[in-house]
Coordinates of N, CA and C in Angstrom, one line a residue:
M1 N -7.9 30.2 -14.5 CA -6.7 29.5 -14.2 C -6.9 28.0 -14.6
S2 N -5.9 27.4 -15.2 CA -6.0 26.0 -15.6 C -5.9 25.1 -14.4
E3 N -6.5 24.0 -14.5 CA -6.5 23.0 -13.4 C -5.1 22.3 -13.4
K4 N -4.6 22.1 -12.2 CA -3.2 21.5 -12.0 C -3.3 20.0 -12.0
F5 N -2.3 19.3 -12.5 CA -2.3 17.9 -12.5 C -0.9 17.4 -12.0
Y6 N -0.9 16.2 -11.5 CA 0.3 15.5 -11.1 C 1.1 15.1 -12.3
N7 N 2.4 15.4 -12.3 CA 3.3 15.0 -13.4 C 3.6 13.5 -13.4
P8 N 3.5 12.8 -14.5 CA 3.9 11.4 -14.5 C 5.4 11.3 -14.2
T9 N 5.8 10.3 -13.4 CA 7.2 10.1 -13.0 C 7.5 8.7 -13.2
L10 N 8.8 8.4 -13.2 CA 9.3 7.0 -13.4 C 8.8 6.2 -12.2
A11 N 8.9 6.7 -11.0 CA 8.5 5.9 -9.8 C 7.1 5.5 -9.8
W12 N 6.2 6.5 -10.2 CA 4.8 6.2 -10.2 C 4.4 5.2 -11.4
D13 N 5.0 5.5 -12.5 CA 4.5 4.8 -13.7 C 5.4 3.6 -14.2
M14 N 6.2 3.1 -13.2 CA 7.0 1.9 -13.6 C 6.1 0.7 -13.5
A15 N 5.2 0.6 -14.5 CA 4.1 -0.4 -14.4 C 4.3 -1.4 -15.6
N16 N 3.8 -2.6 -15.4 CA 3.9 -3.6 -16.5 C 2.5 -3.6 -17.2
D17 N 2.3 -4.5 -18.1 CA 1.2 -4.4 -19.0 C -0.2 -4.7 -18.4
H18 N -0.2 -5.2 -17.2 CA -1.5 -5.5 -16.5 C -1.7 -4.6 -15.4
E19 N -0.9 -3.6 -15.1 CA -1.1 -2.7 -14.0 C -1.4 -1.3 -14.5
A20 N -2.2 -0.6 -13.7 CA -2.5 0.8 -14.1 C -1.3 1.7 -14.0
M21 N -1.4 2.7 -14.8 CA -0.4 3.8 -14.7 C -0.9 4.7 -13.5
P22 N -0.3 4.7 -12.4 CA -0.8 5.4 -11.2 C -1.1 6.9 -11.5
S23 N -0.3 7.6 -12.2 CA -0.5 9.0 -12.3 C -1.8 9.3 -13.1
T24 N -2.2 8.4 -14.0 CA -3.5 8.6 -14.7 C -4.6 8.5 -13.7
I25 N -4.6 7.6 -12.8 CA -5.7 7.4 -11.9 C -5.7 8.6 -10.8
F26 N -4.5 8.9 -10.4 CA -4.4 10.0 -9.4 C -5.0 11.3 -10.0
N27 N -4.6 11.6 -11.3 CA -5.1 12.8 -11.9 C -6.6 12.7 -12.2
Q28 N -7.2 11.6 -12.3 CA -8.6 11.4 -12.5 C -9.4 11.7 -11.3
Y29 N -8.9 11.3 -10.1 CA -9.7 11.3 -8.9 C -9.1 12.2 -7.8
L30 N -7.8 12.4 -7.7 CA -7.3 13.2 -6.6 C -7.1 14.6 -6.9
P31 N -7.6 15.5 -6.1 CA -7.3 17.0 -6.3 C -5.8 17.2 -6.2
Y32 N -5.3 18.1 -6.9 CA -3.9 18.4 -6.8 C -3.6 19.2 -5.5
K33 N -2.6 18.7 -4.8 CA -2.2 19.4 -3.6 C -0.7 19.0 -3.3
T34 N -0.1 19.9 -2.5 CA 1.3 19.7 -2.1 C 1.4 19.5 -0.6
D35 N 0.2 19.3 0.1 CA 0.2 19.2 1.5 C -0.7 18.0 2.0
G36 N -0.8 17.0 1.1 CA -1.6 15.8 1.5 C -1.0 14.9 2.5
F37 N -1.7 13.9 2.8 CA -1.3 12.9 3.9 C -1.6 11.5 3.4
F38 N -0.6 10.6 3.5 CA -0.8 9.2 3.1 C -0.3 8.3 4.2
V39 N -0.8 7.0 4.2 CA -0.4 5.9 5.0 C -0.1 4.8 4.1
E40 N 1.0 4.1 4.3 CA 1.3 2.9 3.5 C 1.7 1.8 4.4
F41 N 0.9 0.7 4.3 CA 1.2 -0.6 4.9 C 2.0 -1.5 4.0
G42 N 3.3 -1.7 4.3 CA 4.1 -2.5 3.4 C 4.9 -1.6 2.4
M43 N 5.9 -0.9 2.9 CA 6.7 0.0 2.1 C 7.6 -0.8 1.1
G44 N 8.2 -1.9 1.5 CA 9.0 -2.7 0.6 C 10.3 -2.0 0.4
G45 N 11.1 -2.4 -0.7 CA 12.3 -1.8 -1.1 C 12.0 -0.5 -1.8
T46 N 12.8 0.5 -1.6 CA 12.5 1.9 -2.1 C 13.6 2.4 -3.1
L47 N 14.8 1.7 -3.1 CA 15.8 2.1 -4.0 C 16.3 0.9 -4.9
D48 N 16.4 1.2 -6.2 CA 16.9 0.2 -7.1 C 18.3 -0.2 -6.7
P49 N 18.6 -1.5 -6.5 CA 20.0 -1.9 -6.1 C 21.1 -1.6 -7.1
D50 N 20.7 -1.5 -8.4 CA 21.7 -1.3 -9.4 C 21.9 0.2 -9.7
T51 N 20.8 1.0 -9.7 CA 21.0 2.4 -10.0 C 21.0 3.3 -8.8
G52 N 20.4 2.9 -7.7 CA 20.2 3.7 -6.6 C 19.1 4.7 -6.7
L53 N 18.3 4.6 -7.8 CA 17.2 5.5 -8.0 C 16.0 4.9 -7.3
P54 N 14.9 5.8 -7.0 CA 13.7 5.3 -6.4 C 13.0 4.2 -7.2
C55 N 12.5 3.2 -6.5 CA 11.8 2.1 -7.1 C 10.3 2.6 -7.3
A56 N 9.6 1.7 -8.0 CA 8.1 2.0 -8.1 C 7.5 2.2 -6.8
S57 N 6.6 3.1 -6.7 CA 6.0 3.4 -5.4 C 4.6 4.1 -5.6
N58 N 3.6 3.8 -4.8 CA 2.4 4.5 -4.9 C 2.4 5.8 -4.3
T59 N 3.3 6.0 -3.4 CA 3.3 7.2 -2.5 C 4.6 8.1 -2.5
G60 N 5.7 7.5 -3.0 CA 7.0 8.2 -2.8 C 7.0 9.5 -3.5
D61 N 6.4 9.7 -4.6 CA 6.4 11.0 -5.3 C 5.6 12.0 -4.6
F62 N 4.5 11.6 -3.9 CA 3.7 12.5 -3.1 C 4.6 13.1 -2.0
A63 N 5.5 12.2 -1.4 CA 6.4 12.7 -0.4 C 7.3 13.7 -0.9
D64 N 7.8 13.5 -2.1 CA 8.8 14.4 -2.8 C 8.1 15.7 -3.1
L65 N 6.8 15.7 -3.3 CA 6.0 16.9 -3.6 C 5.6 17.7 -2.4
G66 N 5.9 17.2 -1.2 CA 5.6 18.0 0.0 C 4.6 17.4 0.9
W67 N 4.0 16.2 0.5 CA 3.1 15.6 1.4 C 3.7 15.1 2.7
S68 N 2.9 14.8 3.7 CA 3.3 14.1 4.9 C 2.8 12.7 4.8
G69 N 3.4 11.8 5.6 CA 2.9 10.5 5.6 C 3.7 9.5 6.5
A70 N 3.1 8.3 6.6 CA 3.7 7.3 7.4 C 3.8 6.0 6.7
Y71 N 5.0 5.4 6.7 CA 5.3 4.1 6.2 C 5.4 3.1 7.3
F72 N 4.8 1.9 7.1 CA 5.0 0.8 8.0 C 5.6 -0.4 7.3
E73 N 6.7 -0.8 7.7 CA 7.5 -1.8 7.0 C 8.1 -2.8 8.0
A74 N 7.9 -4.1 7.6 CA 8.3 -5.2 8.5 C 9.8 -5.4 8.6
L75 N 10.5 -5.2 7.5 CA 11.9 -5.5 7.5 C 12.8 -4.3 7.8
E76 N 13.7 -4.5 8.8 CA 14.5 -3.4 9.2 C 15.4 -2.8 8.1
R77 N 15.9 -3.7 7.2 CA 16.8 -3.2 6.2 C 16.0 -2.4 5.2
N78 N 14.7 -2.7 5.0 CA 14.0 -1.8 4.1 C 13.7 -0.4 4.7
C79 N 13.5 -0.4 6.1 CA 13.4 0.8 6.8 C 14.6 1.7 6.6
V80 N 15.8 1.1 6.8 CA 17.0 1.8 6.6 C 17.1 2.4 5.2
E81 N 16.8 1.6 4.2 CA 16.8 2.1 2.8 C 15.8 3.2 2.6
G82 N 14.6 3.0 3.2 CA 13.6 4.0 3.1 C 14.0 5.4 3.7
T83 N 14.7 5.3 4.8 CA 15.2 6.5 5.4 C 16.2 7.2 4.5
K84 N 17.0 6.5 3.8 CA 17.9 7.1 2.8 C 17.1 7.7 1.6
R85 N 16.2 6.9 1.2 CA 15.4 7.4 0.0 C 14.7 8.7 0.3
H86 N 14.2 8.9 1.6 CA 13.4 10.1 1.9 C 14.2 11.1 2.8
E87 N 15.5 11.0 2.7 CA 16.4 11.9 3.5 C 16.1 13.4 3.2
N88 N 15.7 13.7 2.0 CA 15.4 15.1 1.7 C 14.0 15.5 2.0
N89 N 13.2 14.6 2.6 CA 11.8 15.0 2.9 C 11.6 15.3 4.4
G90 N 12.7 15.4 5.1 CA 12.6 15.9 6.5 C 11.7 15.1 7.4
D91 N 11.2 15.7 8.4 CA 10.4 15.0 9.3 C 8.9 14.9 8.9
R92 N 8.6 15.3 7.7 CA 7.2 15.1 7.1 C 7.0 13.6 6.9
I93 N 8.0 12.8 6.7 CA 7.8 11.4 6.4 C 8.4 10.5 7.6
Q94 N 7.5 9.7 8.1 CA 7.9 8.8 9.2 C 7.9 7.4 8.8
I95 N 8.9 6.6 9.2 CA 9.0 5.2 8.8 C 9.1 4.4 10.1
Y96 N 8.1 3.4 10.2 CA 8.0 2.6 11.4 C 8.3 1.1 11.1
N97 N 9.1 0.5 11.9 CA 9.6 -0.9 11.6 C 8.6 -1.9 12.3
Y98 N 7.4 -1.9 11.6 CA 6.4 -2.9 12.1 C 5.7 -3.5 10.9
A99 N 5.3 -4.7 11.0 CA 4.4 -5.3 10.1 C 3.0 -5.0 10.6
I100 N 2.0 -5.0 9.7 CA 0.6 -4.7 10.1 C -0.1 -6.0 10.0
G101 N -0.8 -6.3 11.1 CA -1.6 -7.6 11.1 C -2.9 -7.4 11.9
D102 N -3.6 -8.5 12.2 CA -4.9 -8.3 12.9 C -4.7 -8.3 14.4
K103 N -3.5 -8.5 14.9 CA -3.3 -8.4 16.4 C -1.8 -8.2 16.6
Y104 N -1.5 -7.8 17.9 CA -0.1 -7.7 18.3 C 0.6 -9.0 18.3
G105 N 1.9 -9.0 18.0 CA 2.6 -10.3 18.1 C 3.9 -10.2 17.3
Q106 N 4.5 -11.4 17.1 CA 5.7 -11.6 16.3 C 5.5 -12.8 15.4
L107 N 6.0 -12.8 14.2 CA 6.0 -13.9 13.3 C 7.2 -13.9 12.4
P108 N 7.6 -15.0 11.9 CA 8.7 -15.0 10.9 C 8.2 -14.5 9.6
M109 N 9.1 -13.8 8.8 CA 8.7 -13.4 7.5 C 9.5 -14.2 6.5
Y110 N 8.8 -14.6 5.4 CA 9.4 -15.6 4.5 C 9.8 -14.8 3.2
P111 N 10.7 -15.4 2.4 CA 11.0 -14.8 1.1 C 9.7 -14.5 0.3
G112 N 9.7 -13.3 -0.3 CA 8.5 -12.8 -0.9 C 7.9 -11.8 0.0
D113 N 8.5 -11.6 1.2 CA 8.1 -10.6 2.2 C 6.7 -10.9 2.7
T114 N 6.4 -12.2 2.9 CA 5.1 -12.6 3.4 C 5.2 -13.3 4.7
L115 N 4.1 -13.1 5.5 CA 4.0 -13.8 6.8 C 3.3 -15.1 6.7
I116 N 3.0 -15.5 5.5 CA 2.2 -16.7 5.2 C 3.1 -17.7 4.5
P117 N 3.5 -18.8 5.2 CA 4.5 -19.7 4.6 C 4.0 -20.4 3.3
E118 N 2.7 -20.7 3.2 CA 2.2 -21.3 2.0 C 2.1 -20.4 0.8
L119 N 2.1 -19.1 1.1 CA 2.1 -18.1 0.0 C 3.5 -18.0 -0.5
H120 N 4.5 -18.0 0.4 CA 5.9 -18.1 0.0 C 6.1 -19.3 -1.0
I121 N 5.6 -20.4 -0.6 CA 5.7 -21.6 -1.5 C 5.1 -21.4 -2.8
Q122 N 3.9 -20.7 -2.8 CA 3.2 -20.4 -4.1 C 4.1 -19.5 -5.0
Y123 N 4.7 -18.4 -4.3 CA 5.5 -17.5 -5.1 C 6.7 -18.3 -5.7
D124 N 7.2 -19.3 -5.0 CA 8.3 -20.0 -5.5 C 7.9 -20.9 -6.7
K125 N 6.7 -21.5 -6.6 CA 6.2 -22.3 -7.7 C 6.0 -21.4 -8.9
M126 N 5.6 -20.1 -8.7 CA 5.4 -19.2 -9.9 C 6.7 -18.6 -10.4
E127 N 7.8 -19.0 -9.8 CA 9.2 -18.6 -10.2 C 9.3 -17.1 -10.0
W128 N 8.7 -16.5 -9.0 CA 8.8 -15.1 -8.7 C 10.1 -14.8 -7.9
L129 N 10.7 -15.8 -7.3 CA 11.8 -15.6 -6.3 C 13.1 -16.2 -6.9
P130 N 14.0 -15.3 -7.3 CA 15.3 -15.8 -7.8 C 16.1 -16.5 -6.8
E131 N 16.9 -17.5 -7.2 CA 17.6 -18.3 -6.3 C 18.5 -17.5 -5.4
D132 N 19.2 -16.5 -5.9 CA 20.2 -15.7 -5.1 C 19.4 -14.9 -4.1
Y133 N 18.2 -14.5 -4.4 CA 17.4 -13.7 -3.5 C 17.0 -14.6 -2.3
K134 N 16.6 -15.9 -2.6 CA 16.2 -16.8 -1.5 C 17.4 -17.1 -0.6
L135 N 18.5 -17.3 -1.2 CA 19.7 -17.7 -0.5 C 20.2 -16.6 0.4
N136 N 20.0 -15.4 0.0 CA 20.5 -14.2 0.8 C 19.4 -13.6 1.7
Y137 N 18.2 -14.1 1.7 CA 17.1 -13.5 2.4 C 17.3 -13.4 3.9
G138 N 17.8 -14.5 4.5 CA 18.0 -14.5 5.9 C 16.8 -14.8 6.7
F139 N 16.9 -14.9 8.0 CA 15.8 -15.1 8.9 C 15.3 -13.8 9.5
H140 N 14.0 -13.6 9.5 CA 13.5 -12.3 10.0 C 12.3 -12.6 10.9
M141 N 12.4 -12.3 12.2 CA 11.2 -12.4 13.1 C 10.8 -10.9 13.2
V142 N 9.5 -10.6 12.8 CA 9.1 -9.2 12.7 C 8.0 -9.0 13.8
D143 N 7.9 -7.7 14.2 CA 6.9 -7.2 15.2 C 5.7 -6.8 14.4
I144 N 4.5 -7.1 14.9 CA 3.3 -6.9 14.3 C 2.4 -6.0 15.2
I145 N 1.8 -5.0 14.6 CA 0.8 -4.2 15.3 C -0.5 -4.1 14.4
P146 N -1.6 -3.9 15.0 CA -2.9 -3.8 14.3 C -3.0 -2.4 13.6
P147 N -3.9 -2.3 12.6 CA -4.1 -1.0 12.0 C -4.5 0.1 12.9
A148 N -5.3 -0.1 13.9 CA -5.7 1.0 14.8 C -4.5 1.6 15.5
K149 N -3.5 0.8 15.9 CA -2.3 1.3 16.5 C -1.5 2.0 15.5
A150 N -1.4 1.5 14.3 CA -0.6 2.2 13.3 C -1.1 3.6 13.0
L151 N -2.4 3.7 12.9 CA -3.0 5.0 12.6 C -2.8 6.0 13.7
E152 N -2.8 5.4 15.0 CA -2.6 6.2 16.1 C -1.1 6.7 16.2
V153 N -0.2 5.8 15.9 CA 1.2 6.1 15.9 C 1.5 7.2 14.8
A154 N 0.9 7.0 13.7 CA 1.1 8.0 12.5 C 0.5 9.3 12.7
K155 N -0.3 9.4 13.8 CA -1.1 10.7 14.0 C -1.9 11.0 12.8
C156 N -2.6 10.0 12.3 CA -3.3 10.1 11.0 C -4.6 10.9 11.2
P157 N -4.8 11.9 10.4 CA -6.1 12.7 10.5 C -7.3 11.8 10.1
F158 N -8.5 12.2 10.6 CA -9.6 11.4 10.2 C -9.8 11.3 8.7
Y159 N -9.8 12.5 8.1 CA -9.9 12.5 6.6 C -8.4 12.7 6.1
Y160 N -8.0 11.7 5.3 CA -6.7 11.8 4.7 C -6.8 11.3 3.2
D161 N -5.7 11.4 2.5 CA -5.7 11.3 1.1 C -5.6 9.9 0.5
V162 N -4.5 9.2 0.9 CA -4.2 7.9 0.2 C -3.8 6.9 1.2
L163 N -4.4 5.7 1.1 CA -4.0 4.5 1.9 C -3.5 3.5 0.8
S164 N -2.3 3.0 1.0 CA -1.7 2.0 0.1 C -1.4 0.8 1.0
V165 N -1.9 -0.4 0.5 CA -1.8 -1.6 1.3 C -1.2 -2.7 0.4
D166 N 0.0 -3.1 0.7 CA 0.7 -4.2 -0.1 C 1.5 -5.1 1.0
I167 N 0.7 -6.0 1.5 CA 1.3 -6.8 2.6 C 1.2 -8.3 2.3
E168 N 1.2 -8.7 1.1 CA 1.5 -10.1 0.6 C 0.6 -11.1 1.4
G169 N -0.7 -11.0 1.1 CA -1.6 -12.0 1.6 C -2.2 -11.7 2.9
Y170 N -1.8 -10.7 3.6 CA -2.4 -10.3 4.9 C -3.5 -9.2 4.7
E171 N -3.9 -8.9 3.5 CA -4.8 -7.9 3.3 C -6.2 -8.1 4.0
L172 N -6.7 -9.3 3.9 CA -8.0 -9.6 4.5 C -7.9 -9.4 6.0
R173 N -6.9 -10.0 6.6 CA -6.8 -9.9 8.1 C -6.7 -8.4 8.5
V174 N -6.0 -7.6 7.8 CA -5.8 -6.2 8.2 C -7.1 -5.4 7.9
M175 N -7.7 -5.6 6.7 CA -8.9 -4.8 6.4 C -10.1 -5.2 7.2
K176 N -10.1 -6.4 7.7 CA -11.2 -6.7 8.6 C -11.1 -5.9 9.9
E177 N -9.9 -5.5 10.3 CA -9.6 -4.8 11.5 C -9.6 -3.3 11.3
Y178 N -9.5 -2.8 10.1 CA -9.4 -1.4 9.8 C -10.7 -0.7 10.2
N179 N -10.6 0.3 11.0 CA -11.8 1.0 11.5 C -11.9 2.3 10.8
F180 N -12.9 2.4 9.9 CA -13.2 3.5 9.1 C -13.8 4.7 9.9
K181 N -14.1 4.4 11.1 CA -14.6 5.5 12.0 C -13.4 6.1 12.7
Q182 N -12.2 5.6 12.5 CA -11.0 6.1 13.1 C -10.3 7.0 12.0
A183 N -10.3 6.6 10.8 CA -9.6 7.4 9.7 C -10.1 6.9 8.4
R184 N -10.5 7.8 7.5 CA -11.0 7.5 6.1 C -10.1 8.1 5.1
P185 N -9.5 7.2 4.3 CA -8.7 7.7 3.1 C -9.7 8.1 2.0
L186 N -9.3 9.1 1.2 CA -10.1 9.4 0.0 C -9.9 8.3 -1.0
L187 N -8.7 7.9 -1.2 CA -8.4 6.8 -2.2 C -7.6 5.7 -1.5
A188 N -8.0 4.5 -1.7 CA -7.3 3.3 -1.1 C -6.8 2.4 -2.3
I189 N -5.6 2.1 -2.2 CA -5.0 1.2 -3.2 C -4.6 -0.1 -2.5
I190 N -5.2 -1.2 -2.8 CA -5.0 -2.4 -2.1 C -4.6 -3.5 -3.0
E191 N -3.4 -4.2 -2.8 CA -3.0 -5.3 -3.6 C -3.9 -6.5 -3.4
L192 N -4.6 -6.9 -4.4 CA -5.5 -8.0 -4.3 C -5.4 -8.8 -5.6
R193 N -5.3 -10.1 -5.5 CA -5.0 -11.0 -6.6 C -6.3 -11.6 -7.2
V194 N -7.4 -10.9 -7.1 CA -8.7 -11.4 -7.6 C -8.7 -11.7 -9.0
N195 N -8.0 -10.8 -9.8 CA -8.0 -11.0 -11.3 C -6.8 -11.7 -11.8
N196 N -6.0 -12.3 -10.9 CA -4.8 -13.0 -11.4 C -5.1 -14.5 -11.2
E197 N -5.4 -15.2 -12.3 CA -5.8 -16.6 -12.3 C -4.6 -17.5 -12.0
S198 N -3.4 -17.0 -11.9 CA -2.2 -17.8 -11.6 C -2.2 -18.1 -10.1
F199 N -3.0 -17.3 -9.3 CA -3.0 -17.5 -7.9 C -4.1 -18.5 -7.5
P200 N -3.9 -19.3 -6.5 CA -5.0 -20.3 -6.1 C -6.3 -19.6 -5.7
K201 N -7.4 -20.3 -5.9 CA -8.7 -19.7 -5.6 C -8.8 -19.1 -4.2
K202 N -8.2 -19.7 -3.2 CA -8.3 -19.3 -1.9 C -7.9 -17.8 -1.8
Y203 N -6.8 -17.4 -2.4 CA -6.4 -16.0 -2.3 C -7.3 -15.0 -3.1
R204 N -7.8 -15.5 -4.2 CA -8.7 -14.7 -5.0 C -10.0 -14.5 -4.3
V205 N -10.5 -15.5 -3.6 CA -11.7 -15.4 -2.8 C -11.5 -14.4 -1.6
E206 N -10.3 -14.5 -1.0 CA -10.0 -13.6 0.1 C -10.0 -12.1 -0.4
G207 N -9.5 -11.9 -1.6 CA -9.5 -10.6 -2.2 C -10.9 -10.1 -2.4
L208 N -11.9 -11.0 -2.8 CA -13.3 -10.6 -3.0 C -13.9 -10.2 -1.6
Q209 N -13.4 -10.8 -0.6 CA -13.9 -10.4 0.8 C -13.4 -9.0 1.1
V210 N -12.2 -8.7 0.7 CA -11.7 -7.3 1.0 C -12.5 -6.3 0.2
V211 N -12.8 -6.7 -1.1 CA -13.7 -5.8 -1.9 C -15.0 -5.5 -1.2
K212 N -15.6 -6.6 -0.6 CA -16.9 -6.4 0.1 C -16.8 -5.5 1.3
I213 N -15.7 -5.6 2.0 CA -15.4 -4.7 3.2 C -15.4 -3.3 2.7
M214 N -14.7 -3.0 1.6 CA -14.6 -1.6 1.2 C -15.9 -1.1 0.7
L215 N -16.7 -1.9 -0.1 CA -18.0 -1.5 -0.5 C -19.0 -1.2 0.6
D216 N -18.9 -2.1 1.6 CA -19.8 -2.0 2.8 C -19.5 -0.7 3.6
N217 N -18.3 -0.2 3.5 CA -17.8 1.0 4.2 C -17.9 2.2 3.4
G218 N -18.6 2.2 2.3 CA -18.9 3.4 1.6 C -17.9 3.8 0.5
Y219 N -17.2 2.8 0.0 CA -16.2 3.0 -1.1 C -16.7 2.4 -2.4
R220 N -16.2 2.9 -3.5 CA -16.6 2.3 -4.8 C -15.3 2.0 -5.5
I221 N -15.3 1.0 -6.4 CA -14.1 0.6 -7.2 C -14.0 1.6 -8.4
V222 N -12.8 2.2 -8.5 CA -12.6 3.1 -9.6 C -11.6 2.4 -10.6
H223 N -10.9 1.4 -10.2 CA -10.0 0.7 -11.1 C -9.6 -0.6 -10.5
Q224 N -9.4 -1.6 -11.4 CA -8.9 -2.9 -10.9 C -8.1 -3.5 -12.0
D225 N -7.1 -4.3 -11.6 CA -6.2 -5.0 -12.6 C -5.7 -6.3 -11.9
A226 N -4.7 -6.9 -12.5 CA -4.3 -8.2 -11.9 C -3.5 -8.0 -10.6
A227 N -3.2 -6.8 -10.3 CA -2.4 -6.6 -9.0 C -3.1 -5.9 -8.0
N228 N -3.9 -4.8 -8.3 CA -4.5 -3.9 -7.3 C -5.9 -3.6 -7.6
F229 N -6.6 -3.2 -6.5 CA -7.9 -2.6 -6.6 C -7.8 -1.2 -6.1
W230 N -8.4 -0.2 -6.7 CA -8.4 1.2 -6.3 C -9.8 1.6 -5.9
F231 N -10.0 2.1 -4.7 CA -11.3 2.4 -4.1 C -11.3 3.9 -3.8
M232 N -12.5 4.5 -4.1 CA -12.7 5.9 -3.8 C -13.9 6.1 -2.8
D233 N -13.7 6.9 -1.8 CA -14.7 7.2 -0.8 C -15.9 7.9 -1.5
T234 N -17.1 7.4 -1.2 CA -18.3 8.0 -1.7 C -19.1 8.8 -0.6
Q235 N -18.6 8.8 0.6 CA -19.3 9.5 1.6 C -18.9 11.0 1.5
D236 N -19.8 11.8 2.0 CA -19.6 13.3 2.0 C -18.4 13.6 2.8
R237 N -17.5 14.5 2.2 CA -16.3 14.9 2.9 C -16.2 16.4 2.9
P238 N -15.4 17.0 3.8 CA -15.2 18.4 3.8 C -14.5 18.9 2.5
E239 N -14.7 20.2 2.2 CA -14.0 20.8 1.1 C -12.5 20.6 1.2
G240 N -11.9 20.3 0.1 CA -10.4 20.0 0.2 C -10.1 18.6 0.4
Q241 N -11.1 17.8 0.8 CA -10.9 16.4 1.0 C -11.8 15.5 0.1
R242 N -12.4 16.2 -0.9 CA -13.3 15.5 -1.9 C -12.5 15.1 -3.1
P243 N -13.1 14.2 -3.9 CA -12.5 13.8 -5.2 C -12.4 15.0 -6.1
R244 N -11.5 14.9 -7.1 CA -11.4 15.9 -8.1 C -12.7 16.1 -8.8
G245 N -13.1 17.4 -8.9 CA -14.3 17.8 -9.6 C -15.6 17.7 -8.8
V246 N -15.4 17.4 -7.5 CA -16.6 17.3 -6.6 C -16.7 18.5 -5.7

């Protein structure tokens, strides 16, 4: 019987010239399954405002394939949109209106969907934020929970398949608090700007600290680009929870 692979889709492979084609990496390292489990910190927008079709996503197509999972998203409007995007996925997909941080609390969220005001200013300097987007962004005070609580709320199994982290500069705070003795993803995709020289050195250094955390906890880098690092678990895992080919 021939080995099964994930089909490339628009949502997965809506990548620019410096980002990986996710389906290529998934097919290289993840065993094919229709009953996996993912956790995503920072869901963001899920539907294209012009077409109504799904936006680029590391995990959305897994949900459509039959996986279960949990999204954590700071902005209520994105949660409402995400509920619509996943309306055909039933109760397998849970969406929680929380930002993920290093402790409980509330903070304002700035355009660029960041909790860090100086990073919002940096995005603006880089001309990433259109004027109409900034004008219509509004004021958002968001609730924050630490990763341990998020994993508990999600009923995350100890061994699970994919962790996706895209939280606009809060990656180091969160990964310092992530307890790999509570839950271990097979593959972790973390937005880190280590290789993007347009970002100030401070953020690139913080990204390197996240890389060290992952390496110290038994992960290895399987891909990196200007936007993300991809990490694979190297510790022994039960059958069905191992990388493809192992």
